Tab-separated table of C-alpha atoms and ligand atoms in Angstrom:
chain	number	residue	atom	x	y	z
A	18	MET	CA	72.418	353.573	86.792
A	19	ALA	CA	71.822	355.035	90.262
A	20	LYS	CA	70.568	352.485	92.761
A	21	LYS	CA	66.991	353.115	93.929
A	22	VAL	CA	66.828	354.153	97.582
A	23	LYS	CA	64.722	351.705	99.607
A	24	ARG	CA	61.697	352.920	101.526
A	25	ALA	CA	60.683	351.650	104.934
A	26	VAL	CA	57.247	352.231	106.427
A	27	VAL	CA	57.232	352.308	110.232
A	28	THR	CA	53.781	352.220	111.832
A	29	GLY	CA	54.032	353.653	115.344
A	30	GLY	CA	57.078	355.599	114.154
A	31	ALA	CA	56.398	358.544	116.495
A	32	GLY	CA	56.569	356.307	119.556
A	33	PHE	CA	59.489	355.406	121.782
A	34	ILE	CA	61.020	352.476	119.834
A	35	GLY	CA	59.538	353.497	116.467
A	36	SER	CA	61.150	356.940	116.459
A	37	HIS	CA	64.577	355.470	117.254
A	38	LEU	CA	64.021	352.976	114.437
A	39	CYS	CA	63.102	355.797	112.015
A	40	ASP	CA	66.311	357.656	112.949
A	41	ALA	CA	68.439	354.539	112.452
A	42	LEU	CA	66.890	353.770	109.053
A	43	LEU	CA	67.439	357.377	107.941
A	44	ALA	CA	71.061	357.121	109.097
A	45	ASP	CA	71.367	353.989	106.912
A	46	GLY	CA	70.310	356.106	103.899
A	47	LEU	CA	66.750	354.790	103.513
A	48	GLU	CA	63.595	356.746	102.815
A	49	VAL	CA	61.301	356.452	105.810
A	50	THR	CA	57.555	356.890	106.086
A	51	CYS	CA	56.245	357.081	109.628
A	52	LEU	CA	52.552	356.290	110.066
A	53	ASP	CA	51.166	357.273	113.438
A	54	ASN	CA	47.967	358.551	115.068
A	55	PHE	CA	49.828	359.998	118.100
A	56	ALA	CA	47.718	357.975	120.544
A	57	THR	CA	50.811	357.495	122.731
A	58	GLY	CA	53.566	358.891	120.496
A	59	ARG	CA	54.773	362.467	120.336
A	60	ALA	CA	55.678	364.948	117.611
A	61	ALA	CA	58.878	365.778	119.532
A	62	ASN	CA	60.152	362.216	118.974
A	63	ILE	CA	60.278	362.764	115.213
A	64	GLU	CA	61.362	366.404	115.250
A	65	SER	CA	64.901	365.671	114.061
A	66	ALA	CA	63.699	363.068	111.545
A	67	ARG	CA	61.321	365.602	110.020
A	68	ALA	CA	64.246	367.811	109.091
A	69	ASN	CA	65.472	365.018	106.795
A	70	PRO	CA	64.109	365.171	103.199
A	71	ARG	CA	64.008	361.353	103.094
A	72	PHE	CA	61.440	361.330	105.933
A	73	SER	CA	57.692	361.666	105.580
A	74	LEU	CA	54.836	361.460	108.040
A	75	ILE	CA	51.374	360.051	107.457
A	76	GLU	CA	49.142	361.018	110.347
A	77	ALA	CA	46.654	358.157	110.264
A	78	ASP	CA	45.228	355.267	112.202
A	79	VAL	CA	46.639	351.866	111.264
A	80	THR	CA	43.132	350.444	111.567
A	81	ASP	CA	42.310	352.294	108.337
A	82	PRO	CA	43.584	350.685	105.105
A	83	LEU	CA	47.183	351.656	104.308
A	84	ASP	CA	47.969	353.432	101.063
A	85	VAL	CA	51.753	353.326	101.056
A	86	GLU	CA	54.759	352.698	98.848
A	87	ALA	CA	57.348	350.545	100.569
A	88	ASP	CA	60.104	347.965	100.269
A	89	MET	CA	59.543	346.880	103.879
A	90	ILE	CA	56.880	347.446	106.544
A	91	PHE	CA	57.611	347.521	110.277
A	92	HIS	CA	54.361	347.266	112.256
A	93	LEU	CA	54.914	348.821	115.692
A	94	ALA	CA	51.684	350.808	116.089
A	95	SER	CA	50.088	349.807	119.386
A	96	PRO	CA	49.916	351.162	122.918
A	97	ALA	CA	52.625	349.264	124.820
A	98	SER	CA	52.749	350.511	128.400
A	99	PRO	CA	50.268	348.782	130.746
A	100	LEU	CA	48.896	352.206	131.784
A	101	ASP	CA	48.289	353.057	128.129
A	102	TYR	CA	46.610	349.807	127.193
A	103	TYR	CA	44.477	349.767	130.367
A	104	ALA	CA	43.190	353.172	129.183
A	105	MET	CA	42.845	352.077	125.520
A	106	PRO	CA	41.920	348.370	125.610
A	107	VAL	CA	39.704	348.328	122.525
A	108	GLU	CA	42.124	350.496	120.525
A	109	THR	CA	44.938	348.114	121.514
A	110	LEU	CA	43.061	345.043	120.309
A	111	LEU	CA	42.188	346.768	117.043
A	112	ALA	CA	45.713	348.073	116.352
A	113	ASN	CA	47.018	344.517	116.660
A	114	SER	CA	44.184	342.799	114.766
A	115	LEU	CA	42.746	345.133	112.123
A	116	GLY	CA	45.981	347.149	112.074
A	117	THR	CA	48.049	344.015	111.530
A	118	MET	CA	45.674	342.892	108.749
A	119	ASN	CA	46.096	346.256	107.013
A	120	CYS	CA	49.886	345.952	107.188
A	121	LEU	CA	49.727	342.379	105.886
A	122	ASP	CA	47.442	343.457	103.028
A	123	ALA	CA	49.836	346.255	102.072
A	124	ALA	CA	52.845	343.905	102.281
A	125	ALA	CA	51.100	341.291	100.100
A	126	LYS	CA	50.084	343.907	97.524
A	127	LEU	CA	53.608	345.314	97.340
A	128	GLY	CA	55.335	341.911	97.621
A	129	VAL	CA	57.473	343.041	100.566
A	130	ARG	CA	58.313	341.771	104.053
A	131	MET	CA	56.178	342.768	107.038
A	132	LEU	CA	57.749	342.702	110.497
A	133	MET	CA	55.276	342.299	113.337
A	134	ALA	CA	56.408	343.866	116.617
A	135	SER	CA	55.049	341.292	119.028
A	136	THR	CA	55.943	341.002	122.679
A	137	SER	CA	57.170	338.781	125.493
A	138	GLU	CA	53.644	339.275	126.882
A	139	VAL	CA	52.507	336.473	124.549
A	140	TYR	CA	54.186	334.204	127.139
A	141	GLY	CA	51.990	335.739	129.863
A	142	ASP	CA	53.072	334.776	133.393
A	143	PRO	CA	55.488	332.085	132.213
A	144	GLU	CA	55.864	328.706	133.890
A	145	VAL	CA	59.286	328.194	132.307
A	146	SER	CA	62.359	330.388	132.361
A	147	PRO	CA	64.047	331.550	130.256
A	148	GLN	CA	61.336	331.738	127.600
A	149	ASP	CA	62.237	330.435	124.162
A	150	GLU	CA	60.135	330.802	121.048
A	151	ASP	CA	58.639	327.288	121.341
A	152	TYR	CA	56.925	328.078	124.654
A	153	TYR	CA	53.158	328.507	124.110
A	154	GLY	CA	52.647	330.847	127.049
A	155	HIS	CA	50.360	331.129	130.077
A	156	VAL	CA	47.932	333.953	129.412
A	157	ASN	CA	44.660	334.985	131.050
A	158	PRO	CA	42.431	335.627	128.000
A	159	ILE	CA	39.988	337.904	129.834
A	160	GLY	CA	42.104	339.758	132.427
A	161	PRO	CA	43.064	343.449	132.265
A	162	ARG	CA	46.247	342.677	130.291
A	163	SER	CA	44.419	340.490	127.771
A	164	CYS	CA	43.738	343.381	125.380
A	165	TYR	CA	47.486	343.552	124.831
A	166	ASP	CA	48.508	339.893	125.240
A	167	GLU	CA	45.686	338.459	123.169
A	168	GLY	CA	45.870	341.322	120.676
A	169	LYS	CA	49.486	340.414	119.984
A	170	ARG	CA	48.730	336.674	119.952
A	171	PHE	CA	45.935	337.300	117.434
A	172	GLY	CA	48.319	339.476	115.393
A	173	GLU	CA	50.857	336.657	115.335
A	174	ALA	CA	48.189	334.131	114.288
A	175	LEU	CA	47.080	336.483	111.508
A	176	CYS	CA	50.666	336.787	110.244
A	177	LYS	CA	50.979	333.011	110.068
A	178	ALA	CA	47.540	332.639	108.426
A	179	CYS	CA	48.444	335.169	105.704
A	180	GLU	CA	51.786	333.483	105.230
A	181	ARG	CA	50.086	330.103	104.747
A	182	LYS	CA	47.208	331.319	102.617
A	183	TYR	CA	48.733	334.176	100.577
A	184	GLU	CA	52.481	333.532	100.973
A	185	THR	CA	52.892	336.975	102.540
A	186	GLU	CA	56.455	337.394	103.788
A	187	VAL	CA	56.391	337.905	107.546
A	188	VAL	CA	58.835	337.966	110.433
A	189	ILE	CA	57.504	338.032	113.995
A	190	VAL	CA	59.730	339.611	116.606
A	191	ARG	CA	58.890	339.156	120.301
A	192	ILE	CA	60.255	342.235	122.029
A	193	PHE	CA	61.165	341.970	125.728
A	194	ASN	CA	61.217	345.003	128.088
A	195	THR	CA	62.984	347.830	126.290
A	196	TYR	CA	63.952	351.222	127.720
A	197	GLY	CA	65.862	354.374	126.833
A	198	SER	CA	65.513	358.036	125.956
A	199	ARG	CA	62.180	359.291	124.571
A	200	MET	CA	60.134	357.374	127.120
A	201	ARG	CA	57.479	359.672	128.539
A	202	LYS	CA	57.580	360.765	132.163
A	203	ASP	CA	54.007	359.522	132.517
A	204	ASP	CA	54.644	356.334	130.520
A	205	GLY	CA	54.048	354.234	133.641
A	206	ARG	CA	56.628	351.553	132.854
A	207	VAL	CA	59.060	350.724	135.593
A	208	ILE	CA	62.279	352.400	134.418
A	209	PRO	CA	60.770	355.797	133.540
A	210	ASN	CA	58.685	355.660	136.728
A	211	PHE	CA	61.637	354.888	139.007
A	212	VAL	CA	64.027	357.374	137.355
A	213	ARG	CA	61.490	360.197	137.423
A	214	GLN	CA	60.555	359.453	141.035
A	215	ALA	CA	64.218	359.328	142.082
A	216	LEU	CA	65.004	362.632	140.348
A	217	ASP	CA	61.919	364.314	141.840
A	218	GLY	CA	62.724	363.044	145.353
A	219	GLU	CA	59.577	360.929	145.501
A	220	PRO	CA	59.497	357.360	146.849
A	221	LEU	CA	59.967	354.667	144.226
A	222	THR	CA	56.714	352.701	143.843
A	223	ILE	CA	57.424	348.974	144.001
A	224	TYR	CA	54.411	346.883	143.005
A	225	GLY	CA	54.099	343.673	145.007
A	226	ASP	CA	57.141	342.582	147.003
A	227	GLY	CA	59.574	343.476	144.206
A	228	ASN	CA	60.733	339.886	143.775
A	229	GLN	CA	59.234	339.653	140.291
A	230	THR	CA	61.879	339.756	137.571
A	231	ARG	CA	62.334	341.483	134.235
A	232	SER	CA	65.239	341.677	131.760
A	233	PHE	CA	65.894	345.129	130.342
A	234	CYS	CA	67.181	345.864	126.840
A	235	HIS	CA	68.442	349.273	125.737
A	236	VAL	CA	66.571	350.712	122.756
A	237	SER	CA	69.726	351.013	120.613
A	238	ASP	CA	70.207	347.242	120.816
A	239	MET	CA	66.536	346.656	120.068
A	240	VAL	CA	66.692	348.817	116.937
A	241	THR	CA	69.728	346.891	115.662
A	242	GLY	CA	67.832	343.646	116.210
A	243	LEU	CA	64.698	344.912	114.433
A	244	LYS	CA	66.720	346.027	111.410
A	245	GLY	CA	68.516	342.670	111.365
A	246	ALA	CA	65.223	340.777	111.429
A	247	MET	CA	63.968	342.850	108.500
A	248	THR	CA	67.071	342.619	106.326
A	249	THR	CA	68.351	339.083	106.940
A	250	SER	CA	67.154	337.232	103.870
A	251	ASP	CA	66.622	333.718	105.171
A	252	VAL	CA	64.547	334.486	108.282
A	253	ALA	CA	61.183	334.864	106.516
A	254	GLY	CA	58.520	333.062	108.533
A	255	GLU	CA	60.580	332.986	111.714
A	256	VAL	CA	59.512	334.028	115.213
A	257	ILE	CA	62.430	335.584	117.068
A	258	ASN	CA	62.860	336.799	120.654
A	259	LEU	CA	64.751	340.094	121.023
A	260	GLY	CA	65.788	341.257	124.476
A	261	ASN	CA	68.570	341.349	127.000
A	262	PRO	CA	68.765	338.180	129.141
A	263	ASN	CA	70.214	340.149	132.052
A	264	GLU	CA	67.363	339.224	134.445
A	265	MET	CA	66.894	341.121	137.694
A	266	ARG	CA	64.371	341.632	140.481
A	267	VAL	CA	62.341	344.859	140.440
A	268	ILE	CA	63.490	345.587	143.998
A	269	ASP	CA	67.126	345.390	142.860
A	270	LEU	CA	66.384	347.677	139.931
A	271	ALA	CA	65.014	350.230	142.403
A	272	ALA	CA	68.227	349.980	144.447
A	273	ARG	CA	70.384	350.451	141.315
A	274	ILE	CA	68.436	353.566	140.302
A	275	ARG	CA	68.527	355.041	143.802
A	276	GLU	CA	72.275	354.513	143.888
A	277	LYS	CA	72.832	355.921	140.418
A	278	THR	CA	70.782	359.063	141.015
A	279	GLN	CA	72.081	359.458	144.589
A	280	THR	CA	68.548	360.249	145.612
A	281	ASP	CA	67.218	360.544	149.150
A	282	SER	CA	64.020	358.863	147.944
A	283	GLY	CA	62.926	355.720	149.725
A	284	VAL	CA	60.599	353.063	148.381
A	285	VAL	CA	56.915	352.331	148.939
A	286	PHE	CA	55.189	349.036	148.269
A	287	GLU	CA	51.926	349.079	146.322
A	288	PRO	CA	49.669	346.207	145.245
A	289	LEU	CA	50.869	344.023	142.384
A	290	PRO	CA	48.563	344.566	139.378
A	291	GLN	CA	46.435	341.563	138.371
A	292	ASP	CA	48.262	339.014	136.154
A	293	ASP	CA	51.567	340.879	136.459
A	294	PRO	CA	54.123	338.252	135.299
A	295	LEU	CA	56.366	337.053	138.122
A	296	GLN	CA	59.347	336.290	135.912
A	297	ARG	CA	60.585	337.184	132.464
A	298	LYS	CA	63.855	336.382	130.749
A	299	PRO	CA	64.406	335.892	127.042
A	300	ASP	CA	66.235	332.957	125.541
A	301	ILE	CA	67.976	334.727	122.648
A	302	THR	CA	69.815	331.716	121.211
A	303	LYS	CA	67.763	331.973	118.013
A	304	ALA	CA	68.448	335.687	117.463
A	305	MET	CA	72.144	335.117	118.060
A	306	LYS	CA	72.218	332.246	115.568
A	307	LEU	CA	69.957	333.621	112.830
A	308	LEU	CA	70.760	337.328	113.047
A	309	GLY	CA	74.216	337.296	114.617
A	310	TRP	CA	72.640	339.688	117.134
A	311	ALA	CA	73.254	340.168	120.837
A	312	PRO	CA	72.630	343.173	123.076
A	313	ARG	CA	75.721	345.242	123.877
A	314	VAL	CA	74.538	348.028	126.197
A	315	GLY	CA	74.664	347.167	129.902
A	316	LEU	CA	72.123	348.459	132.409
A	317	ASP	CA	74.498	351.060	133.856
A	318	ASP	CA	75.116	352.810	130.539
A	319	GLY	CA	71.493	352.407	129.550
A	320	LEU	CA	70.239	353.974	132.779
A	321	ASP	CA	72.644	356.899	132.249
A	322	ASP	CA	70.799	357.546	128.996
A	323	VAL	CA	67.402	357.662	130.749
A	324	VAL	CA	68.693	359.771	133.644
A	325	ALA	CA	70.178	362.274	131.166
A	326	TRP	CA	66.902	362.324	129.212
A	327	PHE	CA	64.835	363.212	132.288
A	328	THR	CA	67.484	365.538	133.748
A	329	GLU	CA	67.345	367.561	130.544
A	330	GLY	CA	63.585	367.851	131.178
A	331	ARG	CA	62.704	366.061	127.969
A	332	GLY	CA	60.595	363.201	129.344
B	7	NAD	P1	54.857	353.651	122.273
B	7	NAD	O1	53.523	353.745	122.914
B	7	NAD	O2	55.894	354.643	122.634
B	7	NAD	O3	54.724	353.654	120.695
B	7	NAD	C1	53.590	353.159	120.016
B	7	NAD	C2	53.289	354.099	118.857
B	7	NAD	O4	52.175	353.573	118.119
B	7	NAD	C3	52.902	355.511	119.311
B	7	NAD	O5	53.579	356.474	118.546
B	7	NAD	C4	51.395	355.561	119.067
B	7	NAD	O6	50.935	356.872	118.834
B	7	NAD	C5	51.270	354.647	117.862
B	7	NAD	N1	49.938	354.072	117.704
B	7	NAD	C6	49.197	353.419	118.645
B	7	NAD	N2	48.028	353.017	118.110
B	7	NAD	C7	48.031	353.422	116.815
B	7	NAD	C8	47.089	353.302	115.755
B	7	NAD	N3	45.915	352.687	115.903
B	7	NAD	N4	47.409	353.834	114.547
B	7	NAD	C9	48.602	354.474	114.364
B	7	NAD	N5	49.520	354.618	115.336
B	7	NAD	C10	49.231	354.097	116.552
B	7	NAD	O7	55.370	352.152	122.580
B	7	NAD	P2	56.782	351.454	122.316
B	7	NAD	O8	57.333	351.047	123.615
B	7	NAD	O9	57.595	352.278	121.392
B	7	NAD	O10	56.302	350.128	121.564
B	7	NAD	C11	56.355	350.018	120.150
B	7	NAD	C12	55.950	348.604	119.743
B	7	NAD	O11	56.842	347.650	120.339
B	7	NAD	C13	54.544	348.221	120.180
B	7	NAD	O12	53.936	347.445	119.165
B	7	NAD	C14	54.775	347.374	121.402
B	7	NAD	O13	53.739	346.450	121.600
B	7	NAD	C15	56.090	346.696	121.071
B	7	NAD	N6	56.794	346.315	122.314
B	7	NAD	C16	57.444	347.239	123.084
B	7	NAD	C17	58.078	346.840	124.260
B	7	NAD	C18	58.830	347.794	125.126
B	7	NAD	O14	59.368	347.360	126.174
B	7	NAD	N7	58.965	349.072	124.812
B	7	NAD	C19	58.029	345.498	124.651
B	7	NAD	C20	57.329	344.594	123.855
B	7	NAD	C21	56.736	345.002	122.677
B	8	UDP	N1	56.519	348.114	138.393
B	8	UDP	C1	56.783	348.592	139.671
B	8	UDP	N2	56.658	349.917	139.890
B	8	UDP	C2	56.315	350.809	138.916
B	8	UDP	C3	56.054	350.319	137.618
B	8	UDP	C4	56.152	348.953	137.396
B	8	UDP	O1	57.116	347.821	140.573
B	8	UDP	O2	56.248	352.004	139.205
B	8	UDP	C5	56.674	346.668	138.148
B	8	UDP	C6	55.504	346.007	137.435
B	8	UDP	O3	54.531	345.594	138.378
B	8	UDP	C7	56.188	344.847	136.746
B	8	UDP	C8	57.577	345.389	136.414
B	8	UDP	O4	57.784	346.498	137.275
B	8	UDP	O5	56.309	343.757	137.626
B	8	UDP	C9	57.713	345.841	134.966
B	8	UDP	O6	56.617	346.680	134.680
B	8	UDP	P1	56.456	347.476	133.302
B	8	UDP	O7	55.137	348.158	133.346
B	8	UDP	O8	57.666	348.284	133.054
B	8	UDP	O9	56.479	346.346	132.194
B	8	UDP	P2	55.718	344.950	132.012
B	8	UDP	O10	54.921	344.624	133.228
B	8	UDP	O11	54.871	345.146	130.816
B	8	UDP	O12	56.817	343.984	131.824
């Protein structure tokens, strides 16, 4: 008897990470349903996926109840760039609260695993570094970033509550800064901003003194980690950091991008946004142990991908 092809639902599948995940799942032979309201995603991101007969699109808001068939549900639908969630604070809270509840309800009804795309932002402006999964975080509950941070923290709490009360199978993945092709020119996050500015001959805008740190993971590594977290059988109930521990200062990132693009652009210093975390570096010991996962793409190769993306005028 022919084996039934598995179906994955990806909420936020027309976004940056979600569309790469859809492509990877299609390449693995799965059927993929992308659910998206295009709040920050783009039709162009799923153009190639749409040519595949195993792909389908549901244009809907995840805050409405989900009517889907699935063997697994990836919940990525949420604005993710600070610029986007500053502009859509209420929508962000609802996508991660009501939207997460709808995904959990669908997963419970179907008896399948739900993966919650959480974030390193649950650690806020961390007092410890690197951050492992046992750290409770240092978050301002009412600041401008709270719609995102607390939305994700609520989403995580909801996952654990449904696991305890209804035995819903959940995996929570805390994604650290991820970059790559398909980021929008106007996304506002640091790598697309700096690369676009360098290519357009504009000064690179460094917020604060540039001594704050981030650790950047290429999207291809992130997608491998997300698939691993979904398909590894004994990680149900786990919370797992995914990211690249290669920590660097924002000012050094600017220098790397200026060098790579051979731009004449200088830098300008602008005010650091309120509650902008001063350091961020994932401890990925757990992901390495449980998933056998580690990032492979270095910053140089990863930046080449973004530079090519914007040079081709596709950002
Ligand atoms: P993105 O903005 O490119 O993608 C988000 C997608 O969700 C978009 O296609 C958007 O249209 C869709 N969406 C938003 N609200 C929705 C709603 N109510 N209903 C249906 N669709 C909705 O962002 P991304 O960088 O691809 O992030 C994807 C996920 O990963 C998010 O949950 C984000 O919080 C998480 N994450 C990303 C990063 C990162 O560095 N990229 C870091 C941490 C966590
Ligand atoms: N940043 C910057 N210039 C920019 C965009 C961002 O200096 O043009 C800084 C930002 O203040 C933060 C870091 O780069 O300290 C990463 O910002 P991003 O928005 O990419 O991600 P997040 O703050 O969510 O980690």
